[in-house]
Short mmCIF file of C-alpha atoms and ligand atoms in Angstrom, two decimals:
data_model
loop_
_atom_site.label_atom_id
_atom_site.label_comp_id
_atom_site.label_asym_id
_atom_site.label_seq_id
_atom_site.Cartn_x
_atom_site.Cartn_y
_atom_site.Cartn_z
CA ILE A 1431 0.00 0.00 0.00
CA LYS A 1432 2.70 2.40 1.04
CA GLU A 1433 4.69 2.15 -2.17
CA ARG A 1434 1.64 2.42 -4.34
CA VAL A 1435 0.31 5.47 -2.53
CA MET A 1436 3.73 7.16 -2.43
CA GLN A 1437 3.86 6.69 -6.20
CA GLN A 1438 0.36 8.20 -6.58
CA ILE A 1439 1.32 11.17 -4.45
CA SER A 1440 4.40 11.95 -6.45
CA GLU A 1441 2.46 11.67 -9.72
CA SER A 1442 -0.45 13.87 -8.62
CA ASP A 1443 -0.48 17.45 -9.83
CA SER A 1444 -3.38 19.17 -8.09
CA ILE A 1445 -4.59 19.72 -4.55
CA ASP A 1446 -7.89 18.04 -5.45
CA GLN A 1447 -6.09 14.88 -6.56
CA ILE A 1448 -4.03 14.72 -3.36
CA GLU A 1449 -7.16 15.13 -1.32
CA GLN A 1450 -8.76 12.21 -3.19
CA ILE A 1451 -5.72 10.06 -2.43
CA ARG A 1452 -5.82 11.03 1.24
CA VAL A 1453 -9.48 10.05 1.52
CA SER A 1454 -8.85 6.71 -0.22
CA VAL A 1455 -6.23 5.60 2.33
CA LEU A 1456 -6.69 7.69 5.46
CA GLY A 1457 -10.34 8.74 5.26
CA LYS A 1458 -13.16 7.07 7.24
CA LYS A 1459 -13.43 4.30 4.65
CA GLY A 1460 -9.75 4.34 3.66
CA GLU A 1461 -7.50 1.31 3.30
CA ILE A 1462 -5.24 2.05 6.29
CA THR A 1463 -8.21 3.06 8.39
CA ALA A 1464 -9.79 -0.34 7.60
CA ILE A 1465 -6.66 -2.16 8.73
CA LEU A 1466 -6.52 -0.21 11.99
CA LYS A 1467 -10.21 -0.89 12.57
CA GLY A 1468 -9.67 -4.64 11.90
CA MET A 1469 -7.06 -4.92 14.68
CA LYS A 1470 -9.58 -6.15 17.21
CA ASP A 1471 -10.04 -9.39 15.21
CA LEU A 1472 -6.34 -10.25 15.30
CA SER A 1473 -4.60 -12.58 17.75
CA GLY A 1474 -2.62 -11.27 20.71
CA GLU A 1475 0.71 -11.84 18.94
CA GLU A 1476 -0.26 -10.33 15.61
CA ARG A 1477 -1.88 -7.23 17.02
CA PRO A 1478 1.24 -5.30 18.19
CA VAL A 1479 3.18 -6.16 15.04
CA VAL A 1480 0.44 -5.18 12.59
CA GLY A 1481 -0.46 -2.15 14.68
CA LYS A 1482 3.10 -0.85 14.65
CA ILE A 1483 3.47 -1.20 10.89
CA ALA A 1484 0.04 0.25 10.12
CA ASN A 1485 0.67 3.27 12.34
CA GLU A 1486 4.09 3.92 10.83
CA VAL A 1487 2.66 3.76 7.33
CA ARG A 1488 -0.16 6.07 8.32
CA GLU A 1489 2.26 8.63 9.74
CA GLU A 1490 4.56 8.48 6.72
CA LEU A 1491 1.67 8.90 4.32
CA GLU A 1492 0.23 11.79 6.29
CA GLU A 1493 3.58 13.53 6.22
CA ALA A 1494 4.04 12.91 2.49
CA ILE A 1495 0.57 14.20 1.75
CA SER A 1496 0.98 17.42 3.72
CA GLN A 1497 4.40 18.05 2.16
CA LYS A 1498 2.93 17.60 -1.31
CA LYS A 1499 0.05 19.94 -0.46
CA ILE A 1500 2.45 22.70 0.61
CA GLN A 1501 4.41 22.19 -2.58
CA MET A 1502 1.26 22.39 -4.72
CA LYS A 1503 0.05 25.56 -3.01
CA GLU A 1504 3.39 27.25 -3.62
CA LEU A 1505 3.23 26.20 -7.28
CA GLU A 1506 -0.29 27.52 -7.72
CA LYS A 1507 0.69 30.80 -6.13
CA GLN A 1508 3.56 31.19 -8.57
CA LYS A 1509 1.28 30.40 -11.50
CA ARG A 1510 -1.20 33.03 -10.32
CA MET A 1511 1.52 35.65 -9.83
CA ALA A 1512 2.75 35.02 -13.35
CA SER A 1513 -0.71 35.41 -14.88
CA GLU A 1514 -1.63 38.51 -12.87
CA THR A 1515 1.13 40.85 -13.87
CA ILE A 1516 -0.01 44.46 -14.27
CA ASP A 1517 0.75 46.40 -17.39
CA VAL A 1518 1.33 49.88 -16.01
CA THR A 1519 1.41 51.36 -19.50
CA MET A 1520 -2.28 50.53 -20.14
CA PRO A 1521 -4.57 53.59 -20.31
CA ALA A 1522 -6.57 54.06 -17.07
CA LYS A 1523 -10.35 53.71 -16.90
CA LYS A 1524 -12.11 57.07 -16.64
CA VAL A 1525 -13.41 57.73 -13.13
CA SER A 1526 -16.50 59.92 -13.04
CA VAL A 1527 -16.81 61.78 -9.75
CA GLY A 1528 -20.31 62.43 -8.45
CA ARG A 1529 -21.41 65.72 -6.96
CA LYS A 1530 -24.30 67.22 -5.07
CA HIS A 1531 -27.50 68.00 -6.91
CA PRO A 1532 -27.91 71.78 -7.36
CA VAL A 1533 -31.06 71.79 -5.18
CA THR A 1534 -29.13 69.94 -2.46
CA GLN A 1535 -26.36 72.52 -2.72
CA VAL A 1536 -28.89 75.30 -2.17
CA PHE A 1537 -30.46 73.39 0.75
CA ASP A 1538 -27.00 73.09 2.33
CA GLU A 1539 -26.40 76.80 1.92
CA LEU A 1540 -29.82 77.72 3.37
CA LYS A 1541 -29.30 75.41 6.36
CA TYR A 1542 -25.86 76.91 6.92
CA ILE A 1543 -27.23 80.48 6.90
CA PHE A 1544 -30.15 79.76 9.24
CA MET A 1545 -28.15 77.56 11.60
CA GLY A 1546 -25.78 80.50 11.91
CA MET A 1547 -28.77 82.48 13.23
CA GLY A 1548 -29.55 79.80 15.83
CA PHE A 1549 -32.16 77.75 13.96
CA LYS A 1550 -32.29 73.97 14.43
CA VAL A 1551 -33.28 71.63 11.60
CA ALA A 1552 -36.56 69.71 12.09
CA GLU A 1553 -37.88 67.07 9.74
CA GLY A 1554 -41.19 65.28 9.33
CA PRO A 1555 -42.88 62.63 7.19
CA GLU A 1556 -43.92 63.22 3.59
CA ILE A 1557 -47.14 61.29 4.20
CA GLU A 1558 -49.17 63.49 6.53
CA THR A 1559 -52.57 63.68 8.14
CA VAL A 1560 -55.22 66.10 6.92
CA LEU A 1561 -55.18 67.34 10.52
CA ASN A 1562 -51.50 68.40 10.44
CA ASN A 1563 -51.43 69.60 6.84
CA PHE A 1564 -54.68 71.62 6.89
CA ASP A 1565 -56.90 71.57 10.02
CA ALA A 1566 -54.30 72.53 12.65
CA LEU A 1567 -52.97 75.19 10.27
CA ASN A 1568 -56.32 76.96 10.30
CA ALA A 1569 -57.15 76.21 6.67
CA PRO A 1570 -60.92 76.78 6.19
CA LYS A 1571 -62.87 73.62 5.27
CA ASP A 1572 -63.55 75.09 1.83
CA HIS A 1573 -60.00 76.35 1.16
CA PRO A 1574 -59.14 75.65 -2.50
CA SER A 1575 -55.81 73.99 -1.60
CA ARG A 1576 -57.79 71.16 0.07
CA ASP A 1577 -59.37 70.23 -3.25
CA MET A 1578 -58.73 66.80 -4.74
CA SER A 1579 -57.50 68.56 -7.87
CA ASP A 1580 -54.70 70.24 -5.87
CA THR A 1581 -53.74 67.64 -3.28
CA PHE A 1582 -52.79 63.96 -3.53
CA TYR A 1583 -54.98 62.07 -1.04
CA PHE A 1584 -54.58 58.46 0.09
CA ASP A 1585 -57.98 58.55 1.83
CA GLU A 1586 -60.00 61.10 3.83
CA ASN A 1587 -57.31 61.24 6.55
CA LEU A 1588 -53.97 60.82 4.77
CA LEU A 1589 -52.26 62.81 2.03
CA LEU A 1590 -48.88 63.70 0.56
CA ARG A 1591 -47.98 66.92 2.38
CA THR A 1592 -48.53 70.00 0.21
CA GLN A 1593 -46.13 72.12 2.30
CA THR A 1594 -43.58 71.61 5.07
CA SER A 1595 -45.78 73.54 7.53
CA PRO A 1596 -47.07 70.31 9.19
CA VAL A 1597 -43.54 69.95 10.62
CA GLN A 1598 -44.24 73.19 12.52
CA VAL A 1599 -47.44 71.67 13.89
CA ARG A 1600 -45.58 68.53 14.99
CA THR A 1601 -42.87 70.61 16.65
CA MET A 1602 -45.26 72.95 18.48
CA LYS A 1603 -47.27 69.96 19.76
CA SER A 1604 -44.18 68.21 21.12
CA VAL A 1605 -41.71 70.92 22.19
CA LYS A 1606 -42.24 73.72 24.70
CA PRO A 1607 -41.29 77.22 23.46
CA PRO A 1608 -38.86 78.79 22.85
CA ILE A 1609 -38.87 77.18 19.38
CA LYS A 1610 -36.55 78.16 16.55
CA ILE A 1611 -36.56 75.68 13.69
CA ILE A 1612 -36.29 75.37 9.95
CA SER A 1613 -37.96 72.47 8.18
CA PRO A 1614 -36.50 71.56 4.80
CA GLY A 1615 -38.19 68.91 2.71
CA ARG A 1616 -40.13 67.52 -0.21
CA CYS A 1617 -43.73 68.56 -0.92
CA PHE A 1618 -46.35 67.43 -3.40
CA ARG A 1619 -49.16 69.11 -5.27
CA SER A 1620 -51.32 67.84 -8.07
CA ASP A 1621 -49.93 70.30 -10.62
CA THR A 1622 -49.40 69.69 -14.32
CA PRO A 1623 -45.65 70.00 -14.91
CA ASP A 1624 -44.51 73.08 -16.80
CA ALA A 1625 -41.53 75.44 -16.63
CA THR A 1626 -42.47 76.67 -13.14
CA HIS A 1627 -44.53 73.77 -11.72
CA SER A 1628 -43.60 70.27 -10.67
CA PRO A 1629 -45.89 67.86 -8.75
CA MET A 1630 -42.89 67.20 -6.47
CA PHE A 1631 -40.95 70.20 -5.21
CA HIS A 1632 -39.05 71.43 -2.15
CA GLN A 1633 -39.75 73.92 0.59
CA LEU A 1634 -37.85 75.32 3.51
CA GLU A 1635 -39.90 76.85 6.28
CA GLY A 1636 -38.89 78.64 9.40
CA LEU A 1637 -40.73 78.96 12.70
CA VAL A 1638 -39.89 81.02 15.76
CA ILE A 1639 -42.07 80.93 18.90
CA ASP A 1640 -41.23 82.70 22.13
CA LYS A 1641 -42.51 85.39 24.47
CA HIS A 1642 -42.77 88.85 22.82
CA VAL A 1643 -41.72 87.80 19.29
CA THR A 1644 -42.53 90.63 16.90
CA MET A 1645 -42.78 91.26 13.19
CA ALA A 1646 -39.61 93.36 13.44
CA GLU A 1647 -37.70 90.17 14.23
CA LEU A 1648 -39.25 88.47 11.21
CA LYS A 1649 -38.06 91.34 9.03
CA GLY A 1650 -34.59 91.30 10.59
CA THR A 1651 -34.26 87.55 10.13
CA LEU A 1652 -35.30 87.68 6.47
CA GLN A 1653 -33.12 90.73 5.78
CA THR A 1654 -30.08 88.88 7.19
CA PHE A 1655 -30.95 85.79 5.17
CA ALA A 1656 -31.41 87.78 1.94
CA GLU A 1657 -28.04 89.49 2.29
CA HIS A 1658 -26.24 86.22 2.97
CA PHE A 1659 -27.92 84.33 0.17
CA PHE A 1660 -28.34 86.94 -2.58
CA GLY A 1661 -25.43 89.20 -1.67
CA GLU A 1662 -24.62 92.30 0.31
CA GLY A 1663 -26.84 95.28 -0.43
CA THR A 1664 -29.89 93.12 -1.16
CA ARG A 1665 -33.03 94.78 0.20
CA ILE A 1666 -36.36 93.15 1.04
CA LYS A 1667 -39.94 94.35 0.69
CA PHE A 1668 -43.13 93.05 2.34
CA ARG A 1669 -46.39 93.02 0.37
CA PRO A 1670 -49.66 92.30 2.21
CA HIS A 1671 -50.98 88.82 1.49
CA ASN A 1672 -53.20 86.17 3.02
CA PHE A 1673 -52.29 82.76 4.43
CA PRO A 1674 -54.67 80.83 6.71
CA PHE A 1675 -51.91 80.12 9.24
CA THR A 1676 -50.47 83.63 9.62
CA GLU A 1677 -51.96 87.01 10.51
CA PRO A 1678 -50.81 89.43 9.32
CA SER A 1679 -49.32 87.72 6.26
CA ALA A 1680 -46.95 88.99 3.63
CA GLU A 1681 -45.26 88.01 0.43
CA VAL A 1682 -41.62 89.00 0.45
CA ASP A 1683 -39.61 90.32 -2.48
CA VAL A 1684 -35.87 90.90 -2.76
CA THR A 1685 -34.11 93.39 -4.98
CA CYS A 1686 -32.95 91.63 -8.14
CA PHE A 1687 -29.44 90.36 -7.48
CA LYS A 1688 -28.59 90.56 -11.17
CA CYS A 1689 -29.34 94.21 -11.90
CA GLY A 1690 -29.36 95.49 -8.31
CA GLY A 1691 -32.97 96.61 -8.67
CA LYS A 1692 -32.69 98.60 -11.89
CA GLY A 1693 -34.73 96.13 -13.93
CA CYS A 1694 -33.48 93.36 -16.23
CA SER A 1695 -34.68 90.15 -17.90
CA MET A 1696 -34.20 88.23 -14.63
CA CYS A 1697 -36.76 90.37 -12.76
CA LYS A 1698 -38.82 91.13 -15.87
CA GLY A 1699 -37.87 94.78 -15.59
CA GLU A 1700 -39.39 95.15 -12.14
CA GLY A 1701 -36.22 95.27 -10.05
CA TRP A 1702 -37.87 92.97 -7.46
CA ILE A 1703 -38.22 89.19 -7.26
CA GLU A 1704 -40.74 87.38 -5.07
CA ILE A 1705 -39.01 84.75 -2.95
CA LEU A 1706 -41.19 83.71 -0.03
CA GLY A 1707 -44.33 83.89 2.09
CA ALA A 1708 -44.29 84.87 5.74
CA GLY A 1709 -46.29 86.22 8.66
CA MET A 1710 -47.07 86.17 12.37
CA VAL A 1711 -48.37 82.76 13.46
CA HIS A 1712 -52.18 82.90 13.72
CA PRO A 1713 -53.50 82.60 17.32
CA ASN A 1714 -55.75 79.73 16.18
CA VAL A 1715 -52.69 77.76 15.02
CA LEU A 1716 -50.95 78.29 18.38
CA ARG A 1717 -54.13 77.21 20.20
CA ASN A 1718 -54.54 74.14 17.95
CA CYS A 1719 -51.02 73.11 18.92
CA GLY A 1720 -51.45 73.61 22.65
CA ILE A 1721 -49.65 76.95 22.94
CA ASP A 1722 -51.31 79.88 24.70
CA PRO A 1723 -51.44 82.89 22.32
CA GLU A 1724 -51.73 85.23 25.33
CA GLU A 1725 -48.32 84.09 26.52
CA TYR A 1726 -46.48 83.34 23.29
CA SER A 1727 -46.25 84.76 19.79
CA GLY A 1728 -44.18 83.83 16.78
CA PHE A 1729 -43.46 84.17 13.11
CA ALA A 1730 -43.17 81.74 10.21
CA PHE A 1731 -41.87 81.94 6.70
CA GLY A 1732 -41.71 79.49 3.80
CA MET A 1733 -39.86 79.43 0.51
CA GLY A 1734 -39.77 77.25 -2.58
CA VAL A 1735 -36.24 75.90 -2.71
CA ASP A 1736 -36.45 74.87 -6.35
CA ARG A 1737 -37.52 78.39 -7.24
CA ILE A 1738 -34.63 79.87 -5.29
CA SER A 1739 -32.26 77.40 -6.96
CA MET A 1740 -33.59 78.47 -10.36
CA LEU A 1741 -32.80 82.09 -9.46
CA ARG A 1742 -29.37 81.24 -8.08
CA TYR A 1743 -28.26 79.24 -11.15
CA GLU A 1744 -30.39 81.07 -13.73
CA VAL A 1745 -32.25 77.91 -14.70
CA ASP A 1746 -35.43 78.69 -16.63
CA ASP A 1747 -37.27 75.35 -16.31
CA ILE A 1748 -37.88 73.57 -13.00
CA ARG A 1749 -38.22 70.23 -14.80
CA LEU A 1750 -34.50 70.25 -15.61
CA PHE A 1751 -33.81 69.62 -11.92
CA PHE A 1752 -35.69 66.34 -11.91
CA GLU A 1753 -34.90 64.82 -15.31
CA ASN A 1754 -31.47 63.56 -14.16
CA ASP A 1755 -29.82 64.45 -17.44
CA MET A 1756 -26.07 64.30 -16.75
CA ARG A 1757 -25.39 67.02 -19.32
CA PHE A 1758 -27.43 69.36 -17.10
CA LEU A 1759 -26.27 68.11 -13.69
CA ASP A 1760 -22.59 68.11 -14.68
CA GLN A 1761 -22.68 71.92 -14.79
CA PHE A 1762 -23.04 72.36 -11.03
N1 LIG B 1920 -46.61 77.06 3.50
C1 LIG B 1920 -46.82 78.22 2.70
C2 LIG B 1920 -47.05 77.82 1.26
O1 LIG B 1920 -46.76 76.70 0.92
C3 LIG B 1920 -45.67 79.19 2.79
C4 LIG B 1920 -45.64 79.89 4.11
C5 LIG B 1920 -45.04 79.31 5.21
C6 LIG B 1920 -46.23 81.14 4.26
C7 LIG B 1920 -45.01 79.95 6.40
C8 LIG B 1920 -46.18 81.79 5.45
C9 LIG B 1920 -45.60 81.21 6.53
O2 LIG B 1920 -47.52 78.58 0.47
#
C-alpha cells in the first residue's frame, strides 16, 4: 500500500487529486483506516506487530501528503503571480466623480445660513394627516388647496404633504417654546408639470415661537438671510398677502441680485423678485397646537427651494432639476 500510494502522491499534480488520495487511504473508509479498525479481530501476537506497521505507514503517508500539499500551493501561487502581472502602461479607466445636486447645494447653503442664526433643523414625514397639513394650520374647510384637484390624497385622513408647515405643527405639539426651527423637505401638489410647476418640489420653512416675538424680528431675520444668500446690499420688501396660518401675512420680495434693482430680464424689468411667504403665526394655530397665544407669539416663513435654486443658477425650467440628465447636472 505504502509504495503504491507514495507513487500516486508523487504523480499527482493538483490539490484536489491529493485530497482524493488522502481520503482513499486515510479517510473514514480508507484502506489504512480499515486495517486499523480490523485490529480487534487479530490474535494477541499479531496485534502489536500489525499495529506498529500500520501506524508507521499512516504517519509516513500523512507527512508525504501534507508536504505535497504545501508544494502544490506554492506552485499555484507562482502560476497566479505570473498570470496577474499588471501592465502599467495601459490607459486608465475614466473615473467619473459624483457631486451634489444643485437643489441639495442650495439646501445646504440655506441650512448653513439659518443655523448661523440659531435655527435647528426639524424634519417630518412626507405622508401626513389632513389634521397636520390643513386643520391645525387653520385652513378653512372650503379652502381651494384642500381640493382633490390640488392635493394627492390616500384617503379622507392621509395625504402627501402639500407644504412643510405640518412639521411646525408637529414641533409645536411636542416641544415647549422657545422654538426656533427650519424644516426643509419635499412637498407634493397635483400640478401639471410646466416650466415653473412640478408635482414634487421642495420647501424650507422657518418657525420662531417665544414670548414677545414681533414682526420686526421676522423682518430682521429675512433681511439677514437675503443678504447672505443673494449678496450684500440686497433689500427686502413686504407686500400684504393672506395665508390661513399667519396674521398678518406677507409676500416677500428681494431686490434683483442681477441688476441690483434697476430692472433686467431676470426680474422682468421690475427690479424685485418674489421669494417667499411669511407672517405672524395665527392665534388659532398656536391654540390648535397647545400653545397659549396670550403668553407666546411667533413668526413663520416658507420658501420654494427649487424656485430659489432656479434664481441662483439662472435655470429657466424647474423640470430640468428632476430629469437627471447628466449634461445638465454636470454643470453644477
Ligand atoms: N406654507 C406656505 C405655502 O406653501 C408658505 C408659508 C409658510 C407662508 C409659512 C407663510 C408662513 O404657500
